[in-house]
Short mmCIF file of C-alpha atoms in Angstrom, two decimals:
data_model
loop_
_atom_site.label_atom_id
_atom_site.label_comp_id
_atom_site.label_asym_id
_atom_site.label_seq_id
_atom_site.Cartn_x
_atom_site.Cartn_y
_atom_site.Cartn_z
CA MET A 1 -14.31 32.30 12.25
CA ARG A 2 -11.12 33.11 10.28
CA LYS A 3 -9.63 29.75 11.31
CA THR A 4 -12.81 28.04 10.02
CA ALA A 5 -12.66 29.82 6.72
CA ARG A 6 -9.07 29.02 6.32
CA TYR A 7 -9.55 25.30 6.96
CA SER A 8 -12.55 25.24 4.64
CA ALA A 9 -10.44 26.94 1.89
CA LEU A 10 -7.62 24.34 2.43
CA ALA A 11 -10.06 21.50 2.27
CA ALA A 12 -11.70 22.83 -0.82
CA ALA A 13 -8.22 23.24 -2.48
CA GLY A 14 -7.26 19.67 -1.41
CA LEU A 15 -10.51 18.33 -2.94
CA LEU A 16 -10.08 20.15 -6.15
CA ALA A 17 -6.61 18.80 -6.55
CA LEU A 18 -7.80 15.34 -6.10
CA THR A 19 -11.10 15.56 -8.05
CA SER A 20 -9.60 14.62 -11.43
CA LEU A 21 -7.79 11.61 -9.93
CA THR A 22 -10.81 10.18 -8.14
CA ALA A 23 -13.44 10.72 -10.78
CA CYS A 24 -12.87 7.46 -12.53
CA ALA A 25 -12.29 5.60 -9.30
CA ASN A 26 -15.63 6.87 -8.02
CA ASP A 27 -17.41 5.49 -11.05
CA ALA A 28 -15.73 2.14 -10.70
CA ALA A 29 -16.33 1.95 -6.99
CA SER A 30 -20.07 2.77 -7.42
CA THR A 31 -20.20 -0.06 -9.94
CA THR A 32 -18.44 -2.39 -7.43
CA ALA A 33 -20.76 -1.38 -4.51
CA ASP A 34 -23.86 -2.19 -6.66
CA SER A 35 -22.69 -5.47 -8.14
CA GLY A 36 -25.43 -7.78 -6.88
CA ASP A 37 -24.66 -10.10 -3.94
CA ASN A 38 -21.03 -9.14 -3.72
CA GLY A 39 -21.57 -5.41 -3.49
CA GLY A 40 -21.92 -3.08 -0.58
CA GLY A 41 -25.66 -3.06 -0.64
CA GLY A 42 -27.41 -1.40 2.34
CA GLY A 43 -25.93 -0.79 5.75
CA GLU A 44 -23.46 1.69 7.29
CA HIS A 45 -21.62 3.68 4.55
CA VAL A 46 -17.79 3.75 4.79
CA LYS A 47 -15.40 5.19 2.13
CA ILE A 48 -11.98 3.64 1.81
CA MET A 49 -9.33 5.06 -0.44
CA VAL A 50 -6.87 2.44 -1.83
CA GLY A 51 -3.43 3.30 -3.24
CA GLY A 52 -4.18 1.20 -6.36
CA LEU A 53 -7.10 -1.11 -6.28
CA ASP A 54 -5.67 -3.49 -8.94
CA LYS A 55 -2.24 -3.80 -7.23
CA VAL A 56 -1.84 -7.35 -5.84
CA ILE A 57 -0.29 -5.78 -2.61
CA TYR A 58 -3.73 -4.28 -1.84
CA LEU A 59 -5.78 -7.24 -3.07
CA PRO A 60 -7.64 -7.91 0.17
CA ALA A 61 -9.66 -4.60 -0.26
CA MET A 62 -11.42 -5.69 -3.45
CA LEU A 63 -11.46 -9.24 -2.45
CA THR A 64 -13.29 -8.56 0.78
CA GLN A 65 -15.94 -6.77 -1.38
CA ARG A 66 -16.16 -9.65 -3.77
CA LEU A 67 -16.52 -12.17 -1.13
CA GLY A 68 -19.42 -10.23 0.33
CA TYR A 69 -17.87 -9.95 3.80
CA PHE A 70 -18.50 -6.16 4.15
CA LYS A 71 -22.14 -6.84 3.49
CA GLU A 72 -22.20 -9.71 6.00
CA GLU A 73 -20.98 -7.23 8.60
CA GLY A 74 -23.75 -4.79 7.72
CA LEU A 75 -21.50 -2.37 5.94
CA ASP A 76 -21.81 -0.46 2.70
CA VAL A 77 -18.12 0.07 1.80
CA GLN A 78 -17.21 2.21 -1.16
CA LEU A 79 -13.77 1.50 -2.39
CA LEU A 80 -12.00 4.40 -4.18
CA SER A 81 -8.56 4.27 -6.02
CA GLU A 82 -5.58 6.44 -6.42
CA PRO A 83 -2.39 5.46 -8.24
CA ALA A 84 -0.14 5.93 -5.19
CA GLY A 85 -0.39 5.40 -1.54
CA VAL A 86 0.57 8.92 -0.71
CA GLN A 87 -2.50 10.12 -2.47
CA ALA A 88 -4.65 7.78 -0.32
CA GLU A 89 -3.03 9.30 2.69
CA THR A 90 -3.90 12.77 1.54
CA ALA A 91 -7.53 11.80 0.99
CA LEU A 92 -7.70 10.27 4.55
CA VAL A 93 -6.11 13.21 6.28
CA SER A 94 -8.36 15.78 4.38
CA GLY A 95 -11.38 13.82 5.60
CA GLN A 96 -12.71 12.69 2.19
CA VAL A 97 -12.66 9.10 3.30
CA GLN A 98 -12.87 7.31 6.63
CA GLY A 99 -10.09 4.69 5.83
CA ALA A 100 -7.02 4.24 3.56
CA VAL A 101 -5.45 1.04 2.36
CA GLY A 102 -1.83 1.77 2.00
CA PHE A 103 1.50 1.25 3.63
CA TYR A 104 1.89 1.22 7.35
CA ASP A 105 5.01 3.57 7.11
CA HIS A 106 2.59 6.53 6.45
CA THR A 107 1.41 6.36 10.08
CA LEU A 108 5.02 7.12 11.32
CA ASP A 109 5.48 9.84 8.68
CA LEU A 110 2.18 11.54 9.75
CA GLN A 111 2.94 11.39 13.46
CA THR A 112 6.01 13.55 12.89
CA LYS A 113 3.65 16.12 11.07
CA GLY A 114 1.21 16.19 14.08
CA LYS A 115 -1.33 13.73 12.60
CA SER A 116 -2.56 10.84 14.75
CA VAL A 117 -3.26 7.88 12.34
CA GLU A 118 -3.04 4.22 13.18
CA SER A 119 -3.11 0.81 11.35
CA VAL A 120 -6.08 -1.20 12.49
CA VAL A 121 -5.73 -4.25 10.21
CA GLN A 122 -2.18 -5.22 9.13
CA PHE A 123 -2.42 -7.23 5.72
CA SER A 124 1.20 -7.89 5.43
CA HIS A 125 4.65 -8.59 6.96
CA ALA A 126 6.71 -7.89 3.84
CA PRO A 127 6.60 -4.93 1.35
CA GLY A 128 5.63 -6.93 -1.70
CA GLU A 129 7.71 -4.54 -3.69
CA VAL A 130 10.31 -5.27 -6.38
CA GLU A 131 13.16 -3.23 -7.67
CA ILE A 132 13.21 -3.82 -11.38
CA VAL A 133 16.15 -2.86 -13.66
CA SER A 134 15.72 -2.17 -17.40
CA ASN A 135 17.31 -4.72 -19.70
CA LYS A 136 19.11 -1.82 -21.28
CA ARG A 137 20.90 -0.99 -17.94
CA GLN A 138 21.29 -4.38 -16.47
CA ASP A 139 25.06 -4.31 -16.93
CA ASP A 140 25.30 -0.83 -15.23
CA ILE A 141 22.97 -1.75 -12.22
CA THR A 142 23.88 -4.92 -10.58
CA SER A 143 23.03 -3.88 -7.00
CA PRO A 144 21.64 -0.77 -5.19
CA LYS A 145 25.24 0.40 -4.95
CA ASP A 146 25.02 1.34 -8.64
CA PHE A 147 21.97 3.68 -8.10
CA LYS A 148 24.26 6.73 -8.25
CA GLY A 149 23.37 8.90 -11.29
CA LYS A 150 20.42 6.72 -12.24
CA LYS A 151 16.71 7.72 -12.86
CA LEU A 152 14.63 5.31 -10.70
CA GLY A 153 10.87 4.96 -11.03
CA ILE A 154 8.58 5.34 -8.05
CA THR A 155 4.73 5.47 -7.77
CA GLY A 156 4.90 9.07 -6.37
CA LEU A 157 7.01 11.41 -4.35
CA GLY A 158 6.56 10.72 -0.67
CA SER A 159 5.09 7.25 -1.47
CA SER A 160 6.36 4.00 0.12
CA THR A 161 8.22 3.15 -3.10
CA ASP A 162 10.03 6.41 -2.65
CA PHE A 163 10.82 5.61 0.97
CA LEU A 164 12.10 2.14 0.21
CA THR A 165 14.17 3.29 -2.81
CA LYS A 166 15.89 5.82 -0.74
CA TYR A 167 16.58 3.19 2.00
CA LEU A 168 18.20 0.76 -0.37
CA ALA A 169 20.34 3.57 -1.78
CA VAL A 170 21.51 4.83 1.59
CA LYS A 171 22.11 1.34 2.95
CA ASN A 172 24.33 0.69 -0.13
CA GLY A 173 26.41 3.92 0.25
CA VAL A 174 24.44 6.14 -2.26
CA GLN A 175 23.04 9.40 -0.89
CA VAL A 176 19.43 10.42 -1.76
CA SER A 177 20.78 13.48 -3.66
CA GLU A 178 22.85 11.16 -5.89
CA PHE A 179 20.01 9.65 -7.84
CA THR A 180 16.81 10.94 -9.46
CA PRO A 181 13.33 9.54 -8.27
CA VAL A 182 10.82 9.74 -11.09
CA ALA A 183 7.12 9.51 -10.29
CA VAL A 184 5.65 7.09 -12.91
CA GLY A 185 2.78 5.40 -11.12
CA ALA A 186 2.36 1.66 -11.74
CA GLY A 187 1.02 -0.66 -14.53
CA PRO A 188 1.13 0.77 -18.08
CA THR A 189 2.72 4.11 -17.04
CA PHE A 190 5.62 2.30 -15.32
CA ILE A 191 6.06 -0.04 -18.20
CA SER A 192 5.93 2.83 -20.76
CA ALA A 193 8.66 4.66 -18.75
CA LEU A 194 10.91 1.71 -18.76
CA GLN A 195 10.38 1.08 -22.41
CA LYS A 196 11.13 4.57 -23.41
CA GLY A 197 14.21 4.89 -21.22
CA ALA A 198 12.57 7.53 -19.05
CA ILE A 199 13.69 5.38 -16.06
CA ASP A 200 16.71 3.09 -15.68
CA GLY A 201 14.79 0.91 -13.19
CA GLY A 202 12.19 1.33 -10.54
CA MET A 203 10.21 -0.07 -7.73
CA THR A 204 6.85 -1.64 -8.45
CA THR A 205 4.51 -4.59 -7.51
CA ASP A 206 2.56 -7.32 -9.19
CA PRO A 207 0.85 -7.50 -11.50
CA THR A 208 3.30 -4.91 -13.08
CA VAL A 209 6.35 -7.09 -12.27
CA ALA A 210 4.82 -10.07 -14.04
CA THR A 211 3.99 -8.06 -17.09
CA VAL A 212 7.53 -6.64 -17.25
CA MET A 213 8.98 -10.14 -16.94
CA GLU A 214 6.60 -11.52 -19.62
CA LYS A 215 7.59 -8.62 -22.06
CA ASN A 216 11.25 -9.16 -21.23
CA LEU A 217 11.83 -5.51 -20.43
CA GLY A 218 13.85 -5.87 -17.25
CA LYS A 219 15.09 -8.19 -14.55
CA VAL A 220 14.42 -8.31 -10.83
CA LEU A 221 17.29 -6.59 -8.76
CA VAL A 222 15.66 -6.78 -5.23
CA ASP A 223 12.64 -8.97 -4.49
CA MET A 224 10.71 -8.05 -1.28
CA ARG A 225 7.56 -10.07 -1.89
CA THR A 226 8.45 -12.66 0.84
CA PRO A 227 9.41 -12.37 4.61
CA LYS A 228 12.91 -13.81 3.53
CA GLY A 229 13.26 -11.03 0.86
CA SER A 230 12.22 -8.39 3.41
CA GLN A 231 14.71 -9.76 5.93
CA GLU A 232 17.57 -9.72 3.41
CA ALA A 233 16.81 -6.17 2.05
CA LEU A 234 15.55 -4.43 5.22
CA GLY A 235 16.84 -6.46 8.06
CA GLY A 236 13.43 -7.63 9.44
CA PRO A 237 9.75 -7.96 8.90
CA TYR A 238 8.36 -4.92 7.06
CA PRO A 239 4.65 -4.39 7.69
CA SER A 240 3.35 -2.63 4.58
CA SER A 241 -0.26 -2.94 3.28
CA SER A 242 -2.77 -2.13 5.92
CA LEU A 243 -6.03 -0.49 6.66
CA TYR A 244 -5.12 2.72 8.52
CA MET A 245 -7.46 5.41 9.88
CA GLN A 246 -7.37 8.57 11.94
CA THR A 247 -7.15 7.60 15.58
CA ASP A 248 -9.92 10.10 16.65
CA TRP A 249 -12.24 8.40 14.07
CA VAL A 250 -11.28 4.94 15.32
CA ASN A 251 -12.06 5.84 18.92
CA SER A 252 -15.36 7.41 18.13
CA HIS A 253 -16.54 4.62 15.74
CA LYS A 254 -15.40 1.38 17.40
CA ASP A 255 -18.38 -0.62 16.32
CA THR A 256 -17.74 0.23 12.68
CA VAL A 257 -13.95 -0.40 12.86
CA GLN A 258 -14.66 -3.69 14.46
CA LYS A 259 -16.98 -4.69 11.63
CA LEU A 260 -14.19 -3.68 9.07
CA ALA A 261 -11.62 -5.70 10.94
CA ASN A 262 -14.00 -8.68 11.11
CA ALA A 263 -14.36 -8.60 7.37
CA PHE A 264 -10.73 -8.17 6.58
CA VAL A 265 -9.61 -10.80 8.89
CA LYS A 266 -12.15 -13.29 7.31
CA THR A 267 -10.59 -12.47 3.88
CA LEU A 268 -7.04 -12.89 5.04
CA LYS A 269 -7.96 -16.40 6.50
CA TRP A 270 -9.80 -17.24 3.20
CA MET A 271 -6.68 -16.30 1.25
CA SER A 272 -4.52 -18.57 3.43
CA THR A 273 -6.57 -21.58 2.49
CA HIS A 274 -7.12 -20.92 -1.21
CA SER A 275 -4.98 -20.99 -4.25
CA ALA A 276 -3.81 -18.06 -6.35
CA ALA A 277 -6.16 -19.30 -9.06
CA ASP A 278 -9.06 -19.31 -6.71
CA ILE A 279 -8.21 -15.72 -5.63
CA ALA A 280 -7.83 -14.63 -9.31
CA ASP A 281 -11.27 -16.11 -10.07
CA LYS A 282 -12.82 -13.84 -7.38
CA MET A 283 -11.36 -10.62 -8.66
CA PRO A 284 -12.86 -8.26 -11.35
CA ALA A 285 -12.24 -9.66 -14.85
CA ASP A 286 -10.38 -6.67 -16.03
CA TYR A 287 -7.72 -6.98 -13.28
CA SER A 288 -6.16 -9.84 -15.31
CA GLN A 289 -5.89 -7.73 -18.49
CA GLY A 290 -6.88 -10.57 -20.68
CA ASN A 291 -4.26 -12.94 -19.24
CA LYS A 292 -5.67 -15.01 -16.32
CA THR A 293 -2.66 -17.23 -16.06
CA LEU A 294 -0.22 -14.33 -15.76
CA TYR A 295 -2.44 -12.67 -13.23
CA ALA A 296 -2.74 -15.83 -11.07
CA GLY A 297 1.09 -16.13 -11.28
CA ALA A 298 1.42 -12.46 -10.03
CA ILE A 299 -0.84 -13.33 -7.04
CA GLN A 300 1.19 -16.53 -6.39
CA SER A 301 4.36 -14.56 -6.25
CA THR A 302 3.00 -12.05 -3.86
CA LEU A 303 0.95 -14.32 -1.56
CA PRO A 304 3.80 -14.86 0.95
CA MET A 305 3.66 -11.18 1.96
CA PHE A 306 0.14 -11.50 3.56
CA THR A 307 -0.54 -12.19 7.22
CA LYS A 308 -3.23 -14.69 8.08
CA ASP A 309 -4.70 -12.81 10.93
CA GLY A 310 -4.25 -9.05 10.41
CA VAL A 311 -2.03 -8.77 13.46
CA MET A 312 1.05 -6.48 13.42
CA PRO A 313 4.21 -8.69 13.05
CA GLU A 314 6.54 -8.72 16.03
CA ASN A 315 9.43 -6.16 15.65
CA GLY A 316 7.73 -4.95 12.31
CA PRO A 317 7.26 -1.30 13.59
CA GLU A 318 10.79 -1.22 14.70
CA THR A 319 12.04 -2.25 11.26
CA VAL A 320 9.92 0.48 9.59
CA GLU A 321 11.25 3.17 11.99
CA LYS A 322 14.91 2.03 11.27
CA VAL A 323 14.33 2.14 7.50
CA LEU A 324 12.74 5.66 7.61
CA LYS A 325 15.35 7.04 10.07
CA ALA A 326 18.05 6.09 7.54
CA PHE A 327 17.03 8.76 5.09
CA ASN A 328 14.02 10.86 6.47
CA PRO A 329 15.18 13.88 8.43
CA ASN A 330 11.77 14.37 9.94
CA ILE A 331 11.85 10.94 11.47
CA LYS A 332 15.56 10.82 12.17
CA ASN A 333 15.15 13.72 14.59
CA ALA A 334 11.84 12.81 16.00
CA ASP A 335 10.84 10.60 18.89
CA VAL A 336 8.18 8.48 17.31
CA ASP A 337 5.79 6.68 19.64
CA LEU A 338 5.29 3.40 17.81
CA SER A 339 2.55 2.24 20.17
CA LYS A 340 0.33 4.97 18.71
CA THR A 341 0.93 3.95 15.03
CA TYR A 342 -1.14 0.68 15.20
CA THR A 343 -3.62 -1.26 17.36
CA THR A 344 -4.31 -5.00 17.50
CA GLU A 345 -7.51 -4.48 19.50
CA PHE A 346 -9.89 -5.07 16.69
CA VAL A 347 -8.07 -7.91 14.81
CA LYS A 348 -7.61 -9.87 17.93
CA LYS A 349 -11.27 -9.58 18.80
CA ALA A 350 -12.06 -10.63 15.20
CA ALA A 351 -9.88 -13.72 15.54
CA GLY A 352 -11.40 -14.63 18.92
#
């Protein structure tokens, strides 16, 4: 009984901490789910937390909803949003949602903490992330070797942008204690931090990258939006955006997981045969922030990161493990079972 009470208290505390962040997302997701033919409609209800619904790297989540593919599979999917992937991870592990759309690297990190979580649809084979340097500091920061003593923006502490920033630093001879990571989120909060000098640079994704370029606030230092960029920066394919779920839930809800995989694989195939402008047209109007051309350009820049079939890229998990081991003491000293961090069972069936 004492254990149950303690777990209930922990869950309640976690829920309270996340309530303020998810309130707006709940409202937005409810609107999406009820938006006529493209909404969730009736069917089996599934909640998915996304580490930023309007980020292009997580675009397949909303696009699947807008194309009506969840509904076609008999699912009523409610998409919720958090500003950083690490918060989506928290929502999943605390049981608030059944799935999370975020970076695959969380599955390795969680395994070292005794949590069994696996990627069931792999959206990408590159991070889709860009290290931006403020125009005010572009003479001081010409490569990650210059990170020492700098304030670098990330979406959140423990997030994938945090992980990748630390790796770029360590790979280039800068220890993680020698620079300051600053949690600034993405979009307007990232841009404001750059403008005010609260950060010297930072890691972010489109459409934030496109907006920074348009406003001439910074320049691209490291571009990981393509497999080539991933290879150069990280030494191999880097599976990032994915649908990941608790392994126990996957094993006890295989029919539901298969329907989700069917819907997402259909979307990835659709994306591979349509232009960035076509994709932009399908997304909610407010995602373009009044500039459809800029938004379509942001999608175009990021499209190379996506897989066409949802399958984990060969040697991808090994690259992620190598990156995390470079700076994360938990993983450096752990024996990670990569085979338990992802499954291709559902996407291969979806493709077949």
